[in-house]
Amino acid sequence: MNMYDSEKMAGILLEEGYALTDESQKADLIVFNTCSIRQKAEQKFKSELGRAKYLKKTNPSLKIAVAGCIAQQQGRAMLKKYPNIDYVLGPQNIHKLKDALKTDITKIFVEENPEVQYMDLPVLRKESVAAWVSIMYGCDNFCSYCIVPYTRGRERSRPSKNIYTEVYRLASDGFKEVTLLGQNVNSYRSDMDFVGLLKLLNTVEGIERIRFVTSHPRDLSDSLITCIKELPRVCEHIHLPLQSGSDRILKLMNRGYTFDHYIKKIERLRKEVPEIAITTDIISGFPSETEADHKATIDALKTIEFDGIFAFSFSPRPGTPALEMEGRLPDDVKSQRLYEILDIQDEITTNKNMKFKGTIQEILVEGVSKTDSDKLSGRTRGNKIVNFRADNSCAGRLVSVEIVKVMRHSLEGKAI
Ligand code: SF4
């Protein structure tokens, strides 16, 4: 979501006559699009901001803007703490970047923007094959560890007509894949629900693949599962955050489901769409998590065998109920549990990937591989990265590739 917001801010700046540079010492404006979902992201921002402060000494006309969730949370306090900052813009106010640049007075834009879903901003897309498309903003779920409902505001769905127009234009511009973005896409609701939206977008000629993130397990409906099964452009991949295998911890997290509820959804998904790839998020070391709770998460991983996970240690976030919870675990316990989770999942992912060896996969080629410039890189419908040798003219096309080698995070293939 933040990367997409950055593309929008770049689009606004391009319209204002700015150009992008990789060399920060040449910049007239530096925009930090911050994330506060975890403490580490905040620390990274602070050290980058320190570097920018020195650039301002050699280039006094340099402007510094801070956008994103840290900006939203800290607002005016941020300017007091860091007087070198010129503009502060929360995620609901990125469209005001344009106005901010027209004034020399320091500006703060962190107010609620109830119209955010109606804004169609210019986007400078980094990729030319796959594009992100926001379908909704904010979240109403208030998971006890999460800052999003406070920084991105309450849930608002974008009108289906605007989404359709954006996807139609992307197809006309040669894009082949769209990823629909929302904190909880399953609860999309405008003049139609999420299933209706998928059916509508499935009619856009030229778009070969439709993906979506993120789905909330509580709201994953049978009709959505049927859509994944029946709509040819909707990919067989779902990211369904579990967070913990312990019902007690799930309750403390305010997730709104039990493990039993979750696994029934997985069973239904696999029954209807046997080839579906399922990925998840896990938080290890939530306050008061016992060894038994941790073991329940390990057991969940072994039982479900996800295709991949994003796992992190619990990071207390100011302004969330979890910050006040008793039973905060020491860092070494959190890390040790996290490593255990990652080790077990590495083994599961490798075993799952082994099943691809010798199979022929349809790959949407995204471009040159990030790890080997002699190879092209693309993804399977299940979102697995495949690197293979082929002519550069394959970029942006669907090609058949035989999987010849399996790595933990990617597959190696041979174009056929
Ligand atoms: S559903 Fe996701 S975005 Fe919404 S509060 Fe929970 S973790 Fe945060």
Short mmCIF file of C-alpha atoms and ligand atoms in Angstrom, two decimals:
data_model
loop_
_atom_site.label_atom_id
_atom_site.label_comp_id
_atom_site.label_asym_id
_atom_site.label_seq_id
_atom_site.Cartn_x
_atom_site.Cartn_y
_atom_site.Cartn_z
CA MET A 1 0.00 0.00 0.00
CA ASN A 2 2.83 2.39 0.87
CA MET A 3 4.75 1.59 -2.28
CA TYR A 4 1.63 2.37 -4.29
CA ASP A 5 1.17 5.66 -2.39
CA SER A 6 4.79 6.47 -3.31
CA GLU A 7 3.95 5.88 -6.98
CA LYS A 8 1.03 8.28 -6.61
CA MET A 9 3.18 10.97 -5.02
CA ALA A 10 5.74 10.50 -7.81
CA GLY A 11 2.87 10.89 -10.31
CA ILE A 12 1.81 14.17 -8.66
CA LEU A 13 5.38 15.46 -8.68
CA LEU A 14 5.86 14.53 -12.33
CA GLU A 15 2.79 16.59 -13.22
CA GLU A 16 4.33 19.48 -11.29
CA GLY A 17 7.45 19.33 -13.44
CA TYR A 18 9.69 17.33 -11.12
CA ALA A 19 11.83 14.41 -12.28
CA LEU A 20 13.07 11.46 -10.23
CA THR A 21 16.71 11.15 -9.22
CA ASP A 22 18.62 8.35 -7.53
CA GLU A 23 21.18 10.85 -6.24
CA SER A 24 19.85 12.47 -3.10
CA GLN A 25 22.52 15.23 -3.16
CA LYS A 26 20.98 16.47 -6.43
CA ALA A 27 17.39 16.49 -5.16
CA ASP A 28 15.29 19.63 -4.67
CA LEU A 29 12.79 17.62 -2.68
CA ILE A 30 13.05 14.41 -0.67
CA VAL A 31 9.82 12.66 0.28
CA PHE A 32 9.98 10.00 2.99
CA ASN A 33 6.94 7.76 2.77
CA THR A 34 7.04 6.20 6.21
CA CYS A 35 5.63 3.04 7.72
CA SER A 36 4.93 2.60 11.42
CA ILE A 37 3.67 -0.96 11.41
CA ARG A 38 6.85 -2.03 13.20
CA GLN A 39 9.51 -0.26 15.22
CA LYS A 40 12.28 -1.21 12.81
CA ALA A 41 10.70 0.77 9.97
CA GLU A 42 10.57 3.82 12.24
CA GLN A 43 14.24 3.46 13.15
CA LYS A 44 15.18 3.21 9.49
CA PHE A 45 13.28 6.41 8.73
CA LYS A 46 15.05 8.25 11.56
CA SER A 47 18.50 7.32 10.31
CA GLU A 48 17.61 8.33 6.71
CA LEU A 49 16.22 11.62 7.99
CA GLY A 50 19.52 12.25 9.78
CA ARG A 51 21.33 11.88 6.46
CA ALA A 52 18.93 14.26 4.73
CA LYS A 53 19.57 16.86 7.43
CA TYR A 54 23.22 17.03 6.33
CA LEU A 55 22.19 17.41 2.69
CA LYS A 56 20.20 20.46 3.71
CA LYS A 57 23.38 22.08 5.00
CA THR A 58 24.97 21.95 1.55
CA ASN A 59 21.71 22.68 -0.26
CA PRO A 60 19.60 25.05 1.87
CA SER A 61 16.78 25.12 -0.72
CA LEU A 62 16.25 21.36 -0.33
CA LYS A 63 12.74 20.58 0.96
CA ILE A 64 11.95 17.54 3.06
CA ALA A 65 8.47 16.05 3.16
CA VAL A 66 7.42 13.22 5.46
CA ALA A 67 4.38 11.23 4.41
CA GLY A 68 2.82 7.96 5.57
CA CYS A 69 1.80 6.58 8.93
CA ILE A 70 4.57 8.07 11.10
CA ALA A 71 3.61 11.49 9.73
CA GLN A 72 -0.04 10.81 10.55
CA GLN A 73 0.72 9.63 14.07
CA GLN A 74 3.13 12.37 15.06
CA GLY A 75 1.70 15.34 13.12
CA ARG A 76 2.83 18.66 14.59
CA ALA A 77 5.06 16.92 17.17
CA MET A 78 7.20 15.73 14.28
CA LEU A 79 8.05 19.30 13.29
CA LYS A 80 9.04 20.14 16.83
CA LYS A 81 11.26 17.10 17.03
CA TYR A 82 12.76 17.50 13.54
CA PRO A 83 12.78 21.19 12.57
CA ASN A 84 14.38 20.36 9.20
CA ILE A 85 11.14 18.86 7.93
CA ASP A 86 9.10 21.16 5.67
CA TYR A 87 5.90 19.18 5.08
CA VAL A 88 4.04 16.49 7.01
CA LEU A 89 1.38 14.54 5.09
CA GLY A 90 -0.69 11.64 6.43
CA PRO A 91 -1.72 8.80 4.09
CA GLN A 92 -5.17 10.31 3.57
CA ASN A 93 -3.65 13.58 2.38
CA ILE A 94 -0.97 12.71 -0.17
CA HIS A 95 -2.92 14.64 -2.82
CA LYS A 96 -2.03 17.83 -0.91
CA LEU A 97 1.66 17.42 -1.75
CA LYS A 98 1.02 19.62 -4.79
CA ASP A 99 -0.39 22.49 -2.68
CA ALA A 100 2.30 22.08 -0.05
CA LEU A 101 5.04 22.65 -2.60
CA LYS A 102 3.56 25.99 -3.61
CA THR A 103 4.19 27.55 -0.25
CA ASP A 104 7.30 28.26 1.77
CA ILE A 105 5.37 27.98 5.01
CA THR A 106 5.68 24.67 6.80
CA LYS A 107 2.52 22.66 6.26
CA ILE A 108 0.91 19.82 8.13
CA PHE A 109 -1.81 17.72 6.50
CA VAL A 110 -3.03 15.00 8.80
CA GLU A 111 -6.79 15.60 8.93
CA GLU A 112 -9.37 12.91 8.12
CA ASN A 113 -10.19 12.87 4.44
CA PRO A 114 -13.65 11.30 4.06
CA GLU A 115 -13.42 11.66 0.27
CA VAL A 116 -10.24 9.65 -0.16
CA GLN A 117 -12.02 6.89 -2.12
CA TYR A 118 -13.14 9.32 -4.83
CA MET A 119 -9.68 10.65 -5.61
CA ASP A 120 -8.11 9.46 -8.84
CA LEU A 121 -4.50 10.58 -8.59
CA PRO A 122 -1.85 10.37 -11.30
CA VAL A 123 0.46 7.39 -10.79
CA LEU A 124 4.07 7.01 -11.89
CA ARG A 125 4.21 3.23 -12.14
CA LYS A 126 7.57 1.61 -11.60
CA GLU A 127 6.67 -1.54 -13.47
CA SER A 128 5.12 -1.94 -16.91
CA VAL A 129 3.59 -5.42 -16.67
CA ALA A 130 1.92 -5.61 -13.25
CA ALA A 131 0.17 -2.71 -11.50
CA TRP A 132 -1.38 -2.04 -8.10
CA VAL A 133 -4.90 -0.67 -7.94
CA SER A 134 -6.46 0.56 -4.68
CA ILE A 135 -10.01 -0.61 -4.23
CA MET A 136 -10.49 0.59 -0.68
CA TYR A 137 -8.83 2.61 2.04
CA GLY A 138 -8.57 2.23 5.81
CA CYS A 139 -9.78 -0.54 8.06
CA ASP A 140 -12.55 -1.09 10.62
CA ASN A 141 -11.11 -4.20 12.26
CA PHE A 142 -9.02 -2.72 15.05
CA CYS A 143 -6.76 -5.69 15.63
CA SER A 144 -5.20 -4.88 18.99
CA TYR A 145 -1.61 -4.64 17.69
CA CYS A 146 -2.31 -2.63 14.55
CA ILE A 147 -1.99 1.08 13.91
CA VAL A 148 -3.68 1.11 10.48
CA PRO A 149 -7.26 2.04 11.53
CA TYR A 150 -5.82 5.05 13.39
CA THR A 151 -3.52 6.24 10.61
CA ARG A 152 -5.40 5.29 7.43
CA GLY A 153 -8.82 5.87 8.93
CA ARG A 154 -12.09 3.98 8.66
CA GLU A 155 -12.86 1.65 5.80
CA ARG A 156 -13.99 3.31 2.55
CA SER A 157 -14.52 1.54 -0.77
CA ARG A 158 -13.72 3.14 -4.08
CA PRO A 159 -16.59 3.25 -6.61
CA SER A 160 -16.48 0.23 -8.94
CA LYS A 161 -16.77 2.50 -11.99
CA ASN A 162 -13.50 4.28 -11.09
CA ILE A 163 -11.72 0.97 -10.47
CA TYR A 164 -12.99 -0.45 -13.77
CA THR A 165 -11.82 2.67 -15.65
CA GLU A 166 -8.36 2.45 -14.08
CA VAL A 167 -7.99 -1.25 -14.90
CA TYR A 168 -9.32 -0.68 -18.45
CA ARG A 169 -6.70 2.07 -18.96
CA LEU A 170 -3.95 -0.15 -17.56
CA ALA A 171 -4.93 -2.85 -20.08
CA SER A 172 -4.82 -0.26 -22.88
CA ASP A 173 -1.33 0.75 -21.71
CA GLY A 174 -0.15 -2.85 -22.01
CA PHE A 175 -0.34 -3.97 -18.38
CA LYS A 176 -1.16 -7.65 -18.02
CA GLU A 177 -1.71 -8.03 -14.29
CA VAL A 178 -3.44 -6.03 -11.59
CA THR A 179 -3.24 -6.50 -7.84
CA LEU A 180 -6.27 -5.08 -6.06
CA LEU A 181 -5.22 -3.46 -2.80
CA GLY A 182 -7.09 -2.97 0.44
CA GLN A 183 -6.53 -3.72 4.11
CA ASN A 184 -9.44 -6.14 3.94
CA VAL A 185 -10.54 -6.58 0.33
CA ASN A 186 -13.22 -9.11 1.33
CA SER A 187 -15.26 -6.34 2.90
CA TYR A 188 -15.20 -4.17 -0.25
CA ARG A 189 -18.65 -2.71 -0.71
CA SER A 190 -19.76 0.05 -3.09
CA ASP A 191 -22.61 -0.49 -5.54
CA MET A 192 -21.37 -4.12 -5.56
CA ASP A 193 -19.42 -6.43 -3.25
CA PHE A 194 -15.93 -7.82 -3.82
CA VAL A 195 -17.20 -10.84 -5.74
CA GLY A 196 -19.15 -8.50 -8.05
CA LEU A 197 -16.02 -6.40 -8.54
CA LEU A 198 -13.92 -9.44 -9.47
CA LYS A 199 -16.55 -10.53 -11.97
CA LEU A 200 -16.58 -7.04 -13.48
CA LEU A 201 -12.78 -6.82 -13.76
CA ASN A 202 -12.60 -10.33 -15.16
CA THR A 203 -14.24 -8.89 -18.32
CA VAL A 204 -11.39 -6.45 -19.04
CA GLU A 205 -9.69 -7.65 -22.21
CA GLY A 206 -5.87 -7.59 -22.06
CA ILE A 207 -5.64 -8.15 -18.31
CA GLU A 208 -4.43 -11.73 -17.97
CA ARG A 209 -4.18 -11.96 -14.21
CA ILE A 210 -6.01 -10.48 -11.26
CA ARG A 211 -4.60 -10.73 -7.74
CA PHE A 212 -5.77 -9.19 -4.49
CA VAL A 213 -4.41 -8.50 -1.00
CA THR A 214 -5.24 -8.70 1.85
CA SER A 215 -8.09 -11.02 2.78
CA HIS A 216 -9.38 -11.25 6.33
CA PRO A 217 -10.12 -14.88 7.33
CA ARG A 218 -13.38 -13.91 9.02
CA ASP A 219 -14.75 -12.31 5.84
CA LEU A 220 -13.57 -14.88 3.29
CA SER A 221 -16.85 -16.05 1.76
CA ASP A 222 -17.75 -19.21 -0.13
CA SER A 223 -18.72 -17.05 -3.10
CA LEU A 224 -15.19 -15.59 -3.21
CA ILE A 225 -13.74 -19.11 -3.18
CA THR A 226 -16.05 -19.95 -6.12
CA CYS A 227 -14.75 -16.85 -7.93
CA ILE A 228 -11.14 -17.99 -7.53
CA LYS A 229 -12.20 -21.35 -8.91
CA GLU A 230 -14.28 -20.12 -11.84
CA LEU A 231 -12.99 -16.75 -13.03
CA PRO A 232 -10.14 -17.45 -15.45
CA ARG A 233 -8.26 -14.22 -14.79
CA VAL A 234 -8.32 -14.49 -11.00
CA CYS A 235 -5.11 -16.18 -9.87
CA GLU A 236 -5.05 -19.23 -7.63
CA HIS A 237 -3.31 -17.52 -4.74
CA ILE A 238 -4.59 -16.09 -1.52
CA HIS A 239 -2.81 -14.26 1.27
CA LEU A 240 -4.76 -15.06 4.42
CA PRO A 241 -3.11 -13.76 7.60
CA LEU A 242 -3.37 -16.26 10.45
CA GLN A 243 -1.15 -14.35 12.96
CA SER A 244 -1.25 -17.09 15.64
CA GLY A 245 -2.32 -20.70 16.03
CA SER A 246 -3.53 -20.10 19.59
CA ASP A 247 -7.18 -19.16 20.15
CA ARG A 248 -6.27 -17.32 23.34
CA ILE A 249 -3.78 -15.11 21.48
CA LEU A 250 -6.14 -14.64 18.52
CA LYS A 251 -8.71 -13.34 21.00
CA LEU A 252 -6.21 -10.95 22.57
CA MET A 253 -5.34 -9.80 19.06
CA ASN A 254 -9.05 -9.14 18.39
CA ARG A 255 -8.83 -11.08 15.15
CA GLY A 256 -12.44 -12.27 15.20
CA TYR A 257 -11.85 -15.95 14.40
CA THR A 258 -10.57 -19.12 16.04
CA PHE A 259 -8.02 -21.50 14.60
CA ASP A 260 -10.80 -23.98 13.91
CA HIS A 261 -12.69 -21.34 11.95
CA TYR A 262 -9.51 -20.52 10.02
CA ILE A 263 -8.63 -24.08 9.12
CA LYS A 264 -12.14 -24.75 7.86
CA LYS A 265 -11.65 -21.92 5.36
CA ILE A 266 -8.34 -23.45 4.29
CA GLU A 267 -9.98 -26.85 3.81
CA ARG A 268 -12.73 -25.29 1.73
CA LEU A 269 -10.21 -23.36 -0.37
CA ARG A 270 -8.16 -26.48 -1.05
CA LYS A 271 -11.23 -28.59 -1.79
CA GLU A 272 -12.54 -26.12 -4.36
CA VAL A 273 -9.19 -24.98 -5.79
CA PRO A 274 -6.69 -27.81 -5.19
CA GLU A 275 -3.79 -25.96 -6.83
CA ILE A 276 -4.24 -22.80 -4.75
CA ALA A 277 -1.15 -21.24 -3.14
CA ILE A 278 -1.80 -19.97 0.37
CA THR A 279 0.47 -17.53 2.18
CA THR A 280 0.08 -15.96 5.59
CA ASP A 281 1.38 -13.54 8.22
CA ILE A 282 2.52 -14.63 11.68
CA ILE A 283 3.33 -12.49 14.72
CA SER A 284 5.54 -14.28 17.22
CA GLY A 285 5.90 -13.30 20.87
CA PHE A 286 2.61 -11.42 21.34
CA PRO A 287 2.22 -10.22 24.97
CA SER A 288 1.60 -13.12 27.36
CA GLU A 289 2.29 -15.74 24.65
CA THR A 290 3.24 -18.96 26.45
CA GLU A 291 5.29 -21.87 25.16
CA ALA A 292 1.97 -23.66 24.62
CA ASP A 293 0.62 -20.76 22.51
CA HIS A 294 3.85 -20.72 20.50
CA LYS A 295 3.61 -24.47 19.98
CA ALA A 296 0.05 -24.02 18.72
CA THR A 297 1.45 -21.69 16.02
CA ILE A 298 4.17 -24.20 15.11
CA ASP A 299 1.54 -26.96 14.92
CA ALA A 300 -0.62 -24.72 12.73
CA LEU A 301 2.25 -24.21 10.29
CA LYS A 302 2.91 -27.94 10.14
CA THR A 303 -0.76 -28.75 9.68
CA ILE A 304 -1.57 -26.16 7.03
CA GLU A 305 1.75 -26.15 5.15
CA PHE A 306 1.57 -22.66 3.76
CA ASP A 307 3.38 -21.87 0.53
CA GLY A 308 5.09 -18.97 2.29
CA ILE A 309 4.81 -16.79 5.35
CA PHE A 310 5.74 -13.30 6.48
CA ALA A 311 6.69 -13.69 10.14
CA PHE A 312 7.75 -10.96 12.55
CA SER A 313 8.30 -10.55 16.27
CA PHE A 314 5.62 -8.57 18.05
CA SER A 315 6.47 -4.87 17.91
CA PRO A 316 4.58 -2.65 20.38
CA ARG A 317 3.03 0.30 18.57
CA PRO A 318 2.10 3.52 20.36
CA GLY A 319 -1.65 4.14 20.35
CA THR A 320 -2.67 0.48 20.09
CA PRO A 321 -4.30 -1.59 22.88
CA ALA A 322 -1.52 -4.20 22.68
CA LEU A 323 0.98 -1.60 23.90
CA GLU A 324 -0.73 -1.64 27.29
CA MET A 325 -1.07 -5.43 27.55
CA GLU A 326 0.66 -7.27 30.33
CA GLY A 327 3.18 -10.02 29.80
CA ARG A 328 5.52 -8.37 27.30
CA LEU A 329 8.13 -10.98 26.38
CA PRO A 330 11.90 -10.34 26.42
CA ASP A 331 13.45 -9.73 22.99
CA ASP A 332 15.57 -12.90 23.13
CA VAL A 333 12.47 -15.06 23.68
CA LYS A 334 10.64 -13.34 20.83
CA SER A 335 13.63 -13.78 18.50
CA GLN A 336 14.15 -17.39 19.43
CA ARG A 337 10.47 -18.18 18.73
CA LEU A 338 10.62 -16.24 15.47
CA TYR A 339 13.68 -18.20 14.28
CA GLU A 340 11.96 -21.45 15.12
CA ILE A 341 8.93 -20.40 13.07
CA LEU A 342 11.09 -19.31 10.13
CA ASP A 343 13.18 -22.51 10.21
CA ILE A 344 10.14 -24.74 10.17
CA GLN A 345 8.51 -22.74 7.40
CA ASP A 346 11.72 -22.77 5.29
CA GLU A 347 11.57 -26.54 5.31
CA ILE A 348 7.86 -26.55 4.43
CA THR A 349 8.33 -24.03 1.61
CA THR A 350 11.25 -25.98 0.15
CA ASN A 351 9.25 -29.22 0.25
CA LYS A 352 6.26 -27.55 -1.35
CA ASN A 353 8.43 -26.01 -4.06
CA MET A 354 9.97 -29.45 -4.81
CA LYS A 355 6.58 -30.51 -6.14
CA PHE A 356 7.01 -28.03 -8.98
CA LYS A 357 10.17 -29.69 -10.30
CA GLY A 358 9.54 -31.11 -13.76
CA THR A 359 6.19 -29.35 -14.15
CA ILE A 360 5.32 -26.83 -16.86
CA GLN A 361 4.16 -23.50 -15.48
CA GLU A 362 2.56 -20.49 -17.12
CA ILE A 363 4.79 -17.52 -16.28
CA LEU A 364 3.97 -13.86 -16.75
CA VAL A 365 7.39 -12.41 -17.53
CA GLU A 366 8.03 -9.22 -15.57
CA GLY A 367 11.53 -8.41 -16.88
CA VAL A 368 15.18 -9.03 -16.11
CA SER A 369 15.83 -11.05 -12.95
CA LYS A 370 16.92 -9.00 -9.93
CA THR A 371 19.44 -11.68 -8.96
CA ASP A 372 20.90 -12.56 -12.39
CA SER A 373 20.88 -10.03 -15.22
CA ASP A 374 21.32 -12.85 -17.78
CA LYS A 375 17.92 -14.21 -16.88
CA LEU A 376 14.31 -13.12 -17.07
CA SER A 377 12.00 -13.31 -14.12
CA GLY A 378 8.29 -13.84 -13.79
CA ARG A 379 5.67 -15.44 -11.59
CA THR A 380 3.45 -18.46 -11.68
CA ARG A 381 -0.29 -17.96 -11.15
CA GLY A 382 0.38 -19.03 -7.55
CA ASN A 383 2.84 -16.10 -7.23
CA LYS A 384 6.07 -18.13 -7.15
CA ILE A 385 9.06 -16.36 -8.68
CA VAL A 386 10.66 -18.20 -11.60
CA ASN A 387 13.98 -17.20 -13.19
CA PHE A 388 14.90 -18.56 -16.61
CA ARG A 389 16.92 -17.80 -19.72
CA ALA A 390 14.97 -16.43 -22.67
CA ASP A 391 14.92 -13.69 -25.20
CA ASN A 392 14.22 -10.21 -23.79
CA SER A 393 11.27 -9.94 -26.16
CA CYS A 394 9.39 -12.29 -23.79
CA ALA A 395 8.98 -9.48 -21.24
CA GLY A 396 5.32 -8.77 -20.61
CA ARG A 397 4.22 -12.06 -22.17
CA LEU A 398 2.83 -15.30 -20.83
CA VAL A 399 5.28 -18.11 -21.53
CA SER A 400 5.45 -21.79 -20.68
CA VAL A 401 8.43 -22.70 -18.54
CA GLU A 402 9.60 -26.08 -17.29
CA ILE A 403 10.78 -25.94 -13.68
CA VAL A 404 14.24 -27.51 -13.50
CA LYS A 405 15.58 -26.42 -10.12
CA VAL A 406 14.01 -25.50 -6.81
CA MET A 407 15.30 -22.93 -4.36
CA ARG A 408 13.74 -21.77 -1.10
CA HIS A 409 12.51 -18.43 -2.40
CA SER A 410 12.38 -18.99 -6.13
CA LEU A 411 12.35 -21.57 -8.91
CA GLU A 412 14.67 -21.97 -11.89
CA GLY A 413 13.13 -22.78 -15.22
CA LYS A 414 13.70 -23.50 -18.88
CA ALA A 415 11.53 -21.79 -21.48
CA ILE A 416 9.78 -24.29 -23.75
S1 SF4 B 1 -7.33 -6.22 9.53
FE1 SF4 B 1 -5.19 -5.75 9.03
S2 SF4 B 1 -5.13 -3.53 8.73
FE2 SF4 B 1 -7.05 -3.97 9.76
S3 SF4 B 1 -6.60 -3.69 11.94
FE3 SF4 B 1 -6.30 -5.88 11.50
S4 SF4 B 1 -4.11 -6.09 10.97
FE4 SF4 B 1 -4.64 -3.89 10.88
#
